[in-house]
XYZ file of C-alpha atoms in Angstrom:
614
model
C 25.609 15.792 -10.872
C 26.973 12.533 -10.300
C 29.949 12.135 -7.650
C 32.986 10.232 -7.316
C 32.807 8.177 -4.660
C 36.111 7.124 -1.821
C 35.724 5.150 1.058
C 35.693 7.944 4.139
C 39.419 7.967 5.787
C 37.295 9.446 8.200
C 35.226 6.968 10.469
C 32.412 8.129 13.188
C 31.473 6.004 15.684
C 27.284 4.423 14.766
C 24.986 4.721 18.532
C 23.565 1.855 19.015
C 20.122 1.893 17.745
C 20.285 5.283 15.733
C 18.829 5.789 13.025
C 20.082 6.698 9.514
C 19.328 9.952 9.431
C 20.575 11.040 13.021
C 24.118 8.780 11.657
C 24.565 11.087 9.018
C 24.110 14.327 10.205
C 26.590 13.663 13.235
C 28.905 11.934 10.484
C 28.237 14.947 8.124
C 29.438 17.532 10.676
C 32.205 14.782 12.785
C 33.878 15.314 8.954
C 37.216 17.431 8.847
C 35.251 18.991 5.909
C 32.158 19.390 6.741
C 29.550 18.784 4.040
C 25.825 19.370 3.612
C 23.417 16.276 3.901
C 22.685 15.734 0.622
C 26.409 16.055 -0.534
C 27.402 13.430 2.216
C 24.102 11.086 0.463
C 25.576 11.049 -2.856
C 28.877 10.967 -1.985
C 28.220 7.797 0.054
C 25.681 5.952 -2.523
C 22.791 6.335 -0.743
C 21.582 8.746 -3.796
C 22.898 9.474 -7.196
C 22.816 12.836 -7.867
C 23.640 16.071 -5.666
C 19.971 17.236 -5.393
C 17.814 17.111 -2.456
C 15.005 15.544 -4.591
C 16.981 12.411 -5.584
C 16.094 11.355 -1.743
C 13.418 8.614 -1.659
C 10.468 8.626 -0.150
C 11.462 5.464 2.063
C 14.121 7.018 3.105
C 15.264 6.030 6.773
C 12.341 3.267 6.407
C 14.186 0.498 4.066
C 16.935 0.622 1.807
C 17.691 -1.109 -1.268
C 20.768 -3.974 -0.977
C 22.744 -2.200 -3.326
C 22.886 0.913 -1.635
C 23.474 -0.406 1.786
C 25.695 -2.533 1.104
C 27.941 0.427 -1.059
C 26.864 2.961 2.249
C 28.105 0.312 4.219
C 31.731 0.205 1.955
C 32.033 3.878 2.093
C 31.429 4.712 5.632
C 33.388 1.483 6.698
C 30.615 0.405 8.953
C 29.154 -3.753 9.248
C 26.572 -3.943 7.184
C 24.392 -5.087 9.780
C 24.810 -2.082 11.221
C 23.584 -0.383 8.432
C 20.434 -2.414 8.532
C 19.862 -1.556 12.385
C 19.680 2.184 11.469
C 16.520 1.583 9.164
C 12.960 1.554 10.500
C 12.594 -2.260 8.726
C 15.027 -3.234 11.685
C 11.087 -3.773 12.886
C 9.580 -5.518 10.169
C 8.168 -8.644 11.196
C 8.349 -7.379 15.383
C 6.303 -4.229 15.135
C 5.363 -3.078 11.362
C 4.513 -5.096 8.593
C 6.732 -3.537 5.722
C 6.223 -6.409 3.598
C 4.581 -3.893 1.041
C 7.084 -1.234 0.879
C 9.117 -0.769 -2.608
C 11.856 1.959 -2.034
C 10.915 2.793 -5.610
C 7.344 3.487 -5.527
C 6.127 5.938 -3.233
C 2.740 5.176 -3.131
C 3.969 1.891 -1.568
C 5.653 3.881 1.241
C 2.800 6.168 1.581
C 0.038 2.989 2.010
C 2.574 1.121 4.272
C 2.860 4.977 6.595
C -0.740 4.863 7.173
C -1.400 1.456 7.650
C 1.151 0.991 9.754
C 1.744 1.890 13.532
C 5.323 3.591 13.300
C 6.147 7.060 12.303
C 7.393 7.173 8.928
C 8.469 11.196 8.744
C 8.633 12.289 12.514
C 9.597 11.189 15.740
C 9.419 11.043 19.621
C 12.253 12.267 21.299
C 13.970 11.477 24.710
C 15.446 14.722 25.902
C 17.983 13.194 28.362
C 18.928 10.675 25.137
C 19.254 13.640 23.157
C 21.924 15.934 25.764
C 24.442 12.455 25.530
C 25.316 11.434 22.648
C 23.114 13.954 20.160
C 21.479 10.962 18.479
C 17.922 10.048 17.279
C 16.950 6.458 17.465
C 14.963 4.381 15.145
C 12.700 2.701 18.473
C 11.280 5.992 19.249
C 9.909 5.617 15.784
C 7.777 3.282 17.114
C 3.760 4.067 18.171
C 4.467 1.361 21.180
C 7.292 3.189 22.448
C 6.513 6.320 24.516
C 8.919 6.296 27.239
C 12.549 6.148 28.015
C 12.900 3.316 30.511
C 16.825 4.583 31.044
C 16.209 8.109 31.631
C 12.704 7.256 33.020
C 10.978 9.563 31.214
C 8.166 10.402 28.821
C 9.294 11.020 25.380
C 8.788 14.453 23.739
C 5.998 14.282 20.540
C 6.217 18.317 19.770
C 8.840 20.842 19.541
C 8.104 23.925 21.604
C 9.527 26.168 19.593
C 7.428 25.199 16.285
C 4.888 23.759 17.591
C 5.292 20.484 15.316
C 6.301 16.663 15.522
C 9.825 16.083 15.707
C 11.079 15.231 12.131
C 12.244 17.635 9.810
C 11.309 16.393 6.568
C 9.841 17.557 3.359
C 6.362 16.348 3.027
C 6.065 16.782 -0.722
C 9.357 14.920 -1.472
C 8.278 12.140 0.915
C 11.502 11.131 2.835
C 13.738 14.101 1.489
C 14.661 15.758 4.911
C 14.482 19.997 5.247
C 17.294 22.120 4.810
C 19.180 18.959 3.067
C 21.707 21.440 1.649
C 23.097 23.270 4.614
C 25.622 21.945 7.545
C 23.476 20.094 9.750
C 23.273 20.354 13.305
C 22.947 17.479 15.691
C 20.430 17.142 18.232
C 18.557 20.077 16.865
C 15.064 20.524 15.711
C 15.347 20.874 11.715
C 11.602 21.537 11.069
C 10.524 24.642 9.083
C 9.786 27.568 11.846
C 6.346 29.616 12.407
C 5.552 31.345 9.245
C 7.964 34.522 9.341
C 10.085 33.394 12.356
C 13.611 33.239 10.465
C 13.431 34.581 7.105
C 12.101 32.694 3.871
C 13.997 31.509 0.471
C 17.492 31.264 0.496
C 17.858 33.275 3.561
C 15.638 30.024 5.484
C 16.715 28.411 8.799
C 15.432 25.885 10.652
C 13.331 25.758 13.412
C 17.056 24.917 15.709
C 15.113 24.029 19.176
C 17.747 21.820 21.218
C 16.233 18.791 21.620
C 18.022 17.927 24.564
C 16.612 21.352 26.262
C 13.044 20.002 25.030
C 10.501 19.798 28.305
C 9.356 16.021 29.625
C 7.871 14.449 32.436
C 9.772 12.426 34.945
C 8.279 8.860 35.529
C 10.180 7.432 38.525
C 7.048 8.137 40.654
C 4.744 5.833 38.209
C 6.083 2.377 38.262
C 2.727 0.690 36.349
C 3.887 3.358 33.219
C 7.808 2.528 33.086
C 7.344 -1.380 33.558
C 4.809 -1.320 30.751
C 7.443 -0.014 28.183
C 9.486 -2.156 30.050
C 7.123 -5.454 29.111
C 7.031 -4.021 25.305
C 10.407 -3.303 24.992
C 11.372 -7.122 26.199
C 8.659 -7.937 23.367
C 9.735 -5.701 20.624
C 13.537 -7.567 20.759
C 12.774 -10.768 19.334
C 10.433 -12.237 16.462
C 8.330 -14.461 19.139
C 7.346 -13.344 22.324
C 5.410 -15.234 24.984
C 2.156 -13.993 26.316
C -0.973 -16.122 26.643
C 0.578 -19.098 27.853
C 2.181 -18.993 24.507
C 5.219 -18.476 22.328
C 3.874 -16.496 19.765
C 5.007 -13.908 17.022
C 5.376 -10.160 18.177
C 4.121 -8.613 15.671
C 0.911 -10.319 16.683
C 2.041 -9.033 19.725
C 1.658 -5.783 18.737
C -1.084 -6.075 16.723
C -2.980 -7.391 19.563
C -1.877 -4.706 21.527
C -3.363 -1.568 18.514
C -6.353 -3.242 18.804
C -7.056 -3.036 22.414
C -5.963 0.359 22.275
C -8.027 0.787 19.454
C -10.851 -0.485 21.567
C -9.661 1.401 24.728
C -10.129 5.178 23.025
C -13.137 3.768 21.338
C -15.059 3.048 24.136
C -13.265 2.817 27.663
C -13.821 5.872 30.426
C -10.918 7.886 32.261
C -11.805 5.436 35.466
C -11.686 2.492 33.297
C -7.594 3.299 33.207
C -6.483 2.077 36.524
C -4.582 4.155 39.456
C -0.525 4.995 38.565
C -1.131 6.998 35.685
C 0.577 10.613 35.812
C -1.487 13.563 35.944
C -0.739 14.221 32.012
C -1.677 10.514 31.097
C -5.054 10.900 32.188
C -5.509 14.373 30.886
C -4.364 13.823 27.038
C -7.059 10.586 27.732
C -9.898 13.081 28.946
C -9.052 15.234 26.028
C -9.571 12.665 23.653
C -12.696 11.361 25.737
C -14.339 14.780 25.210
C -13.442 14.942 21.768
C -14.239 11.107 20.925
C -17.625 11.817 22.418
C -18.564 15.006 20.639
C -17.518 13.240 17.333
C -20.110 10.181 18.496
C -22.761 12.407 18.916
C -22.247 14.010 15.665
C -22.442 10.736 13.699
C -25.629 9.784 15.599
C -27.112 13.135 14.663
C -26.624 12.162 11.221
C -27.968 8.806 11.255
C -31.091 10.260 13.304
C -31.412 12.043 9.843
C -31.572 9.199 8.113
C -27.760 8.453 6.833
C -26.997 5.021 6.670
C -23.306 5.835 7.752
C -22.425 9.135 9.264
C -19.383 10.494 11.269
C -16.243 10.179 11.645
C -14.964 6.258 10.799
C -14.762 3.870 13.671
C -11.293 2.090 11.994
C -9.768 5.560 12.798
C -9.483 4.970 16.049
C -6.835 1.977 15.256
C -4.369 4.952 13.575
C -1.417 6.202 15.239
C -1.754 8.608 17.839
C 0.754 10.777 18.282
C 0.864 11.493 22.012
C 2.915 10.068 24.621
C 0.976 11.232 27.053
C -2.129 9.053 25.531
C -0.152 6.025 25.124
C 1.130 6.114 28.773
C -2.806 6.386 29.671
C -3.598 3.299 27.524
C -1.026 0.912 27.000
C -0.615 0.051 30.549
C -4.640 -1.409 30.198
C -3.599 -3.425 26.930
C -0.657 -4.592 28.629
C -2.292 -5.640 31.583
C -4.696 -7.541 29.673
C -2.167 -9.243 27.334
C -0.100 -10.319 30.175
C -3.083 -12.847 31.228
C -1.604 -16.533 31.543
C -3.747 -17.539 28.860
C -7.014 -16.842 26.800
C -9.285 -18.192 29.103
C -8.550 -15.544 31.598
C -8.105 -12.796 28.660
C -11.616 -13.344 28.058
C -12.475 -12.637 32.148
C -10.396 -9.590 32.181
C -11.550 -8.068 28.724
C -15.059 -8.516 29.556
C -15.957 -5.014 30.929
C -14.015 -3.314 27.916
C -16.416 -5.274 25.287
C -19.354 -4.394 27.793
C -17.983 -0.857 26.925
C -17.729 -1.171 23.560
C -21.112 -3.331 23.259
C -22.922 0.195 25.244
C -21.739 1.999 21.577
C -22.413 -0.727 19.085
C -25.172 -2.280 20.704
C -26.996 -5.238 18.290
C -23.135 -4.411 15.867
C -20.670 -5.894 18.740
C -19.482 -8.391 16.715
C -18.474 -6.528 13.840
C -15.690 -4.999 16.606
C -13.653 -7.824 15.575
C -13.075 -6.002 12.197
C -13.429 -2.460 12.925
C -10.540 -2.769 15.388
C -8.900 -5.566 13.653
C -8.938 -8.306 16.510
C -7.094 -11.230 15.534
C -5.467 -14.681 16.993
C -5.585 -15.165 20.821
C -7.645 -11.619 21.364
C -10.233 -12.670 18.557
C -10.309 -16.097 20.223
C -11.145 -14.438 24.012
C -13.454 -11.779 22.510
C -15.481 -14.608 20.812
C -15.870 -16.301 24.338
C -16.602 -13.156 26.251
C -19.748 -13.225 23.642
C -19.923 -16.868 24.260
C -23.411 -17.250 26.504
C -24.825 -15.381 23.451
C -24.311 -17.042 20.560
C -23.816 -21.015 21.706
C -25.743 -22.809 18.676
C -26.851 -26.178 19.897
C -28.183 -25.339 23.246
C -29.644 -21.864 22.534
C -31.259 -22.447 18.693
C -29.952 -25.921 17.538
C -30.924 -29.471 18.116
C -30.199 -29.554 21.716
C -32.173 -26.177 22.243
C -36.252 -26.951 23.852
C -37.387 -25.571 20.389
C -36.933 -28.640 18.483
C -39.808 -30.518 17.263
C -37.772 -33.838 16.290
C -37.911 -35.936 19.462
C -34.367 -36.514 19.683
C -34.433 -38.607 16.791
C -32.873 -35.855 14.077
C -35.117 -33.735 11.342
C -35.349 -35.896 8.037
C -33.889 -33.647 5.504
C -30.620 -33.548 4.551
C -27.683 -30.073 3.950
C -28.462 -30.971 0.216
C -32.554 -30.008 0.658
C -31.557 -26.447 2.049
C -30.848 -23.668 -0.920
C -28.253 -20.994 -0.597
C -31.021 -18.412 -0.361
C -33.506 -19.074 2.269
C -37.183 -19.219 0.279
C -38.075 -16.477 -0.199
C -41.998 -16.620 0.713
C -40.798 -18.189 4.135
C -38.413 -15.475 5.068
C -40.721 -12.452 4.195
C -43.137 -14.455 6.607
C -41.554 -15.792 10.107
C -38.115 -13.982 9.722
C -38.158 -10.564 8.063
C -40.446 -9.385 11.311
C -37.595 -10.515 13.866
C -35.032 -7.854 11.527
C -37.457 -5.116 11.771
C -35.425 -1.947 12.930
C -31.858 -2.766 11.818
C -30.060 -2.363 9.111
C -29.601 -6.521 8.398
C -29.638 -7.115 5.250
C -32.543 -9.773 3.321
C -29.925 -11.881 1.454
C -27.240 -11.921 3.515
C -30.000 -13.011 6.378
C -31.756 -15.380 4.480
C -27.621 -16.738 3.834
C -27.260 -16.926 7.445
C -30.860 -18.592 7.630
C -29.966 -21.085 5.260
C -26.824 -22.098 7.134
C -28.590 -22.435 10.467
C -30.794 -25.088 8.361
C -27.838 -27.036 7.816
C -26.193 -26.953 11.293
C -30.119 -28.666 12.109
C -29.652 -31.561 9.276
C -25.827 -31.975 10.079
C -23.664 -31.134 13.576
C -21.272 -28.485 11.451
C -19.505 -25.535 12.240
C -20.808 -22.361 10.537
C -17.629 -22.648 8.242
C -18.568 -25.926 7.019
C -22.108 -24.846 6.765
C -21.103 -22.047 4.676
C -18.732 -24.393 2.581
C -22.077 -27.314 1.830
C -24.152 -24.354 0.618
C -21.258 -22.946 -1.914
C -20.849 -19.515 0.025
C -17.782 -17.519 0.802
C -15.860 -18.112 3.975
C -16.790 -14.583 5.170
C -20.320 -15.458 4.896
C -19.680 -17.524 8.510
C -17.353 -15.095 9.993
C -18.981 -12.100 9.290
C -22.240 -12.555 8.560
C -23.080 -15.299 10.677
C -21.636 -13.564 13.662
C -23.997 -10.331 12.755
C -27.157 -11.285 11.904
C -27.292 -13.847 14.982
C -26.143 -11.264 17.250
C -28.702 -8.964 16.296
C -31.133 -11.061 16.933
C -29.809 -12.260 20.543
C -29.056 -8.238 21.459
C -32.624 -7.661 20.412
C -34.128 -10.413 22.668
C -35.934 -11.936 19.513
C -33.560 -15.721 20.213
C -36.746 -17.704 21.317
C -38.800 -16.203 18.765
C -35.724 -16.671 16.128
C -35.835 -20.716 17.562
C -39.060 -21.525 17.117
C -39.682 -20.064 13.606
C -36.284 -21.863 12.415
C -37.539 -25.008 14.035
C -41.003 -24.424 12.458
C -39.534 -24.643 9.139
C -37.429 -27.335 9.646
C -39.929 -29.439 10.762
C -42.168 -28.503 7.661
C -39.604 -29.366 5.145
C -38.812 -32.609 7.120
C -42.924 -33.921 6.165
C -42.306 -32.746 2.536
C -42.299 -35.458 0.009
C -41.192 -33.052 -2.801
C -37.848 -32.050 -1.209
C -35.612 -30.420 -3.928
C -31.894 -31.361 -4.470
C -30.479 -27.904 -4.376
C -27.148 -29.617 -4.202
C -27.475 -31.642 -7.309
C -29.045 -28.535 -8.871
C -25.729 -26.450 -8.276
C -23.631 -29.396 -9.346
C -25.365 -29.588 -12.787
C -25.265 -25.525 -13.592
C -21.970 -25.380 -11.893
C -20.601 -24.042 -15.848
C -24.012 -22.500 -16.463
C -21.902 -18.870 -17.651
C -24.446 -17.834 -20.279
C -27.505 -18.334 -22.086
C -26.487 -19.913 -25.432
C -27.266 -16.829 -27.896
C -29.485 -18.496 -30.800
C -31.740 -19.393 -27.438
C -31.556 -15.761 -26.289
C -32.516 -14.463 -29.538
C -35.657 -16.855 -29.441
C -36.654 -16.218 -26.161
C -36.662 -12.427 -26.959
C -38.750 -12.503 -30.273
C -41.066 -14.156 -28.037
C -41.429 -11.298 -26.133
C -41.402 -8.569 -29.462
C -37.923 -7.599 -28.128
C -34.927 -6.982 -31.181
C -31.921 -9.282 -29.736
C -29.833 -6.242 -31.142
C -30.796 -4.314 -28.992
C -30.342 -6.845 -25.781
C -27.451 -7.756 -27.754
C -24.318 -8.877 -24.712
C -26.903 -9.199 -21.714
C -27.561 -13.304 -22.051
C -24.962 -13.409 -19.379
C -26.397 -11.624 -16.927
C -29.954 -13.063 -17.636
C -28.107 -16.690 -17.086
C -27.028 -15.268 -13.829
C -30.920 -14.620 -12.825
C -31.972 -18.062 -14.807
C -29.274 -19.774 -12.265
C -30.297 -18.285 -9.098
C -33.738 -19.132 -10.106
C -33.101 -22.886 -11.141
C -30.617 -23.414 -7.797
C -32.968 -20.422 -5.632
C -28.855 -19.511 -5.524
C -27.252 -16.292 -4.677
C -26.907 -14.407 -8.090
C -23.593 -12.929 -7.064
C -22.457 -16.759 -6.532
C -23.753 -17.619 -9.964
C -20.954 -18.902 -12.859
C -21.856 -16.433 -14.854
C -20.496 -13.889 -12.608
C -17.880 -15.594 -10.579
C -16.073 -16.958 -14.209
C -16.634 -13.961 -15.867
C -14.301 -10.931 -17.086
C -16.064 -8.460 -15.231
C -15.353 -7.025 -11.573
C -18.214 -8.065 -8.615
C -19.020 -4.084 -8.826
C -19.529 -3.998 -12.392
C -21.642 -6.801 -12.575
C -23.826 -6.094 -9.426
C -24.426 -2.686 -11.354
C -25.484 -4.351 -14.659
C -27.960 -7.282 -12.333
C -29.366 -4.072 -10.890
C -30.083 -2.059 -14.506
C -31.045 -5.643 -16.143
C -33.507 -6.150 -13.157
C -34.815 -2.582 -13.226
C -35.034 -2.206 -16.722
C -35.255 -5.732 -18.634
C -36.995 -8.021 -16.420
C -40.173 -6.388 -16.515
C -40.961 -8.069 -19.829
C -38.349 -10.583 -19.694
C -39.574 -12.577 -16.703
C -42.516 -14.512 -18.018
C -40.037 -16.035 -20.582
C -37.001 -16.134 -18.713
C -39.347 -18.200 -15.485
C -41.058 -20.388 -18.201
C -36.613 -21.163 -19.460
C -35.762 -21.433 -16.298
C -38.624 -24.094 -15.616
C -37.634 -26.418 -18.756
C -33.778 -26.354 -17.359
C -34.916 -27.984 -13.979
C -33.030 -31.292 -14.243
C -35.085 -34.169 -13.900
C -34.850 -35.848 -10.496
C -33.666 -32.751 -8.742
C -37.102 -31.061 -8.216
């Protein structure tokens, strides 16, 4: 039922950094009459009804303006305050919440595992705890693992019930356990071992005392206190400088997941550094042992012939839970971060891509994305892998391959197609790919674009830009297919068949426009239907029964007329469809249709050549 609502005569003190939940339960029993959690909710606007499942699921994580700014009236508190007690106090610094709509708990749910803060638990500083009986909203936080005040590790599991720190109902989301009795402060409110205190009504909490909760002392381990130290100093500001830089934290931060992401992926117990305690480095050999049996298994299952087996590599950028890991880890990332700039970033990162390159061998690059590497640590892992993937000197004009003289090759970006030729690929390229798992059209993309970095001194974005292809095609693609080649020693082979063919279609006198031939179809959607219908009484077909698929035939009439990328054609980048729908109707049309189609659809294709551009 709905409550009325009266500004508390009663007023308890807010610890600095607490969060909302550990503010209410101390407020909730500070009351002359003391009231149960969910009563004190309503009766303070953060909910409308008496009833434990009116609680939100981003409860504790944001709160609408509305309701803080009534909880803020009631309680008598600033409402910045208010806002300090909430885990988007962080947004922008260490979590991205941009996502997060208090009203839609998938939103929260997406945001919790994306995100590296705890959404429904915490950490817990024991010596914190026995002060003032408060929780606060930085131990919340992945990066934070250590009391730099009590110098101490913080707690990640209740003795008693042998589960995070938390106390809150799963399957309601934020709702918190035992909402509807007196709280407690400073106690452990998670449910206890299955028939430890009665069940039903009769239920109690799990009621460890926090503040008696076991930790380890880290006054003799310097290296681990002044790393929380550095993040700490971080984490209290938007911008933070490290690389020579001013730049946002929550790049910061990010920068920092990924090199842990990295370090648990593929670093070694010896790879941590000395000043780590004893615990540190055994939570780290844990997870080695277990990281390597889980390795093993996913190799097993590609040795069976599974394109993708195991456990995913992007897991290793979630949240782990122990302190004891992050003190083994973060000092590393730290460490690394606190270079002067990128330059010597990329000198001190080098042995953990060397470790990382052991795993992924002729795949390093695509560590970028796995372990989502981004600004200033994208920019030094790209020059740690510098030597190997240097165009000009190693493949490009400048390289000894080049049959040109110095003078240039005479064909212009517009002579190269999107799609490397076929016939040439399956001949001088195809055999360097032999034993990976590369692609043909996105290598004979990459082909194409090392074509045009020979007729024109572009980047690999711009080259990807003249041919019409995505963005991604020279980020990722680019990055993978070259590096394949290099890890597999094929780059002097790779060279002289790319300067073969350049040199070949430089004596051609019947160089194509494939420029002018994209230009022209560039609204080429569909084959007009009365043409359609002809072309498939030429082949005995009824156009009833074909009736709808003249769009996906344009799409293999353009690809044909530009030698194009059919998933780049008009026909399906304007149309209504989704990329997955279409790809699956190209793949039925080709299996099923072009069989008896093709002789037709070639001799179309042929009278659609514009004149001048052949």
């Amino acid at each position: 039922m709905r409550l009325a609502r009266r500004v508390l005569n009663f007023r308890v003190p807010v610890i600095p950094g607490e969060t909302l939940g550990s503010y209410l339960i101390r407020l909730s029993t500070g009351l002359p009459l003391k009231l149960p959690l969910v009563t004190l909710m309503a009766h303070t606007g953060l909910i409308d009804e008496d009833h434990v499942k009116s609680i939100g699921h981003a409860f504790g994580v944001v709160l609408e303006e509305d309701r803080l700014r009534e909880f803020a009236r009631l309680t008598r508190l600033d409402e910045e305050t208010v806002r300090g007690m909430l885990l988007s106090v962080y947004h922008g610094v260490a979590v991205d919440l941009s996502g997060v709509d208090p009203g839609d708990a998938n939103s929260v749910r997406l945001a919790a595992k994306d995100g590296w803060a705890f959404f429904t638990t915490t950490r817990v500083c024991p010596c914190c705890v026995g002060e003032n009986r408060a929780l606060l909203v930085r131990w919340k936080l992945v990066l934070t693992f250590a009391c730099t005040k009590h110098a101490v590790l913080l707690a990640d599991l209740c003795p008693r019930c042998g589960k995070p720190f938390g106390g809150i109902r799963h399957e309601w989301g934020g709702a918190p356990l035992y909402a509807s009795l007196i709280p407690q402060p400073g106690v452990c409110y998670n449910a206890p071992p299955p028939g430890a205190v009665g069940e039903g009504r009769s239920a109690r909490p799990c009621g460890q005392d926090l503040a008696r909760v076991q930790t380890i002392d880290l006054r003799p381990y310097p290296r681990v206190l002044n790393t929380q130290r550095r993040i700490d100093q971080a984490l209290s500001g938007p911008t933070t400088r490290y690389l020579g830089e001013d730049r946002p934290t929550l790049m910061y931060a990010e920068n920092l997941r990924a090199l842990c992401a990295s370090i648990l992926y593929g670093a070694f117990a010896e790879d941590l550094g000395p000043g780590l305690p004893p615990e540190a480095l055994a939570a780290f050999e844990a997870f080695e042992q277990d990281r390597d049996a889980r390795l093993r298994e996913r190799e097993e299952l590609r040795g069976k012939g599974a394109r993708r087996g195991g456990p995913s590599l992007i897991g290793y950028r979630g949240q782990q839970r122990s302190s004891a890991l992050m003190a083994a880890i973060l000092p590393v990332a730290v460490e690394l971060l606190d270079a002067p700039n990128v330059g010597e970033l990329c000198r001190r990162m080098a042995w953990l891509v060397a470790r990382v390159q052991d795993l992924k061998r002729n795949k390093i690059r695509l560590a970028a994305i796995d372990f989502n590497f981004a600004g200033p640590l994208l920019e030094a892992f790209n020059l740690v892998l510098a030597p190997n993937a240097e165009f000009p000197r190693r493949v490009g004009n400048r390289s000894p391959y080049a049959r040109h003289g110095g003078e240039g090759y005479a064909f212009s970006a517009e002579h190269v197609p999107q799609l490397l030729w076929e016939d040439e690929y399956r001949r001088a390229f195809q055999p360097l790919l032999t034993g990976t798992d590369v692609g043909d059209d996105p290598a004979r993309r990459v082909i194409s674009m090392n074509l045009v970095k020979l007729a024109e001194d572009v980047s690999w974005l711009s080259a990807a830009h003249t041919l019409g292809l995505p963005p991604s095609t020279a980020t990722g693609s680019a990055n993978n297919v070259m590096g394949v080649i290099t890890t597999l020693g094929r780059s002097e082979d790779f060279a002289l068949a790319l300067h073969d063919l350049a040199y070949r279609l430089s004596t051609r006198a019947d160089k194509v426009d494939y420029a002018a031939r994209r230009r022209a179809f560039e609204n080429y959607e569909e084959v007009p239907y009365d043409t359609w219908c002809e072309l498939l009484r030429g082949t005995g077909r009824d156009p009833g029964h074909l009736h709808g698929k003249h769009r996906v035939a344009a799409a293999w009439v353009w690809a044909r007329v530009t030698e194009g990328d059919w998933r780049l054609s008009p026909a399906f980048q304007q149309g209504p469809l989704t990329a997955g729908t279409y790809s699956e109707l190209y793949r039925r049309f080709r299996l099923n249709d072009l069989p008896r189609l093709q002789p037709v659809l070639e001799a179309y294709a042929q009278s659609l050549v514009p004149t001048g551009a052949s």
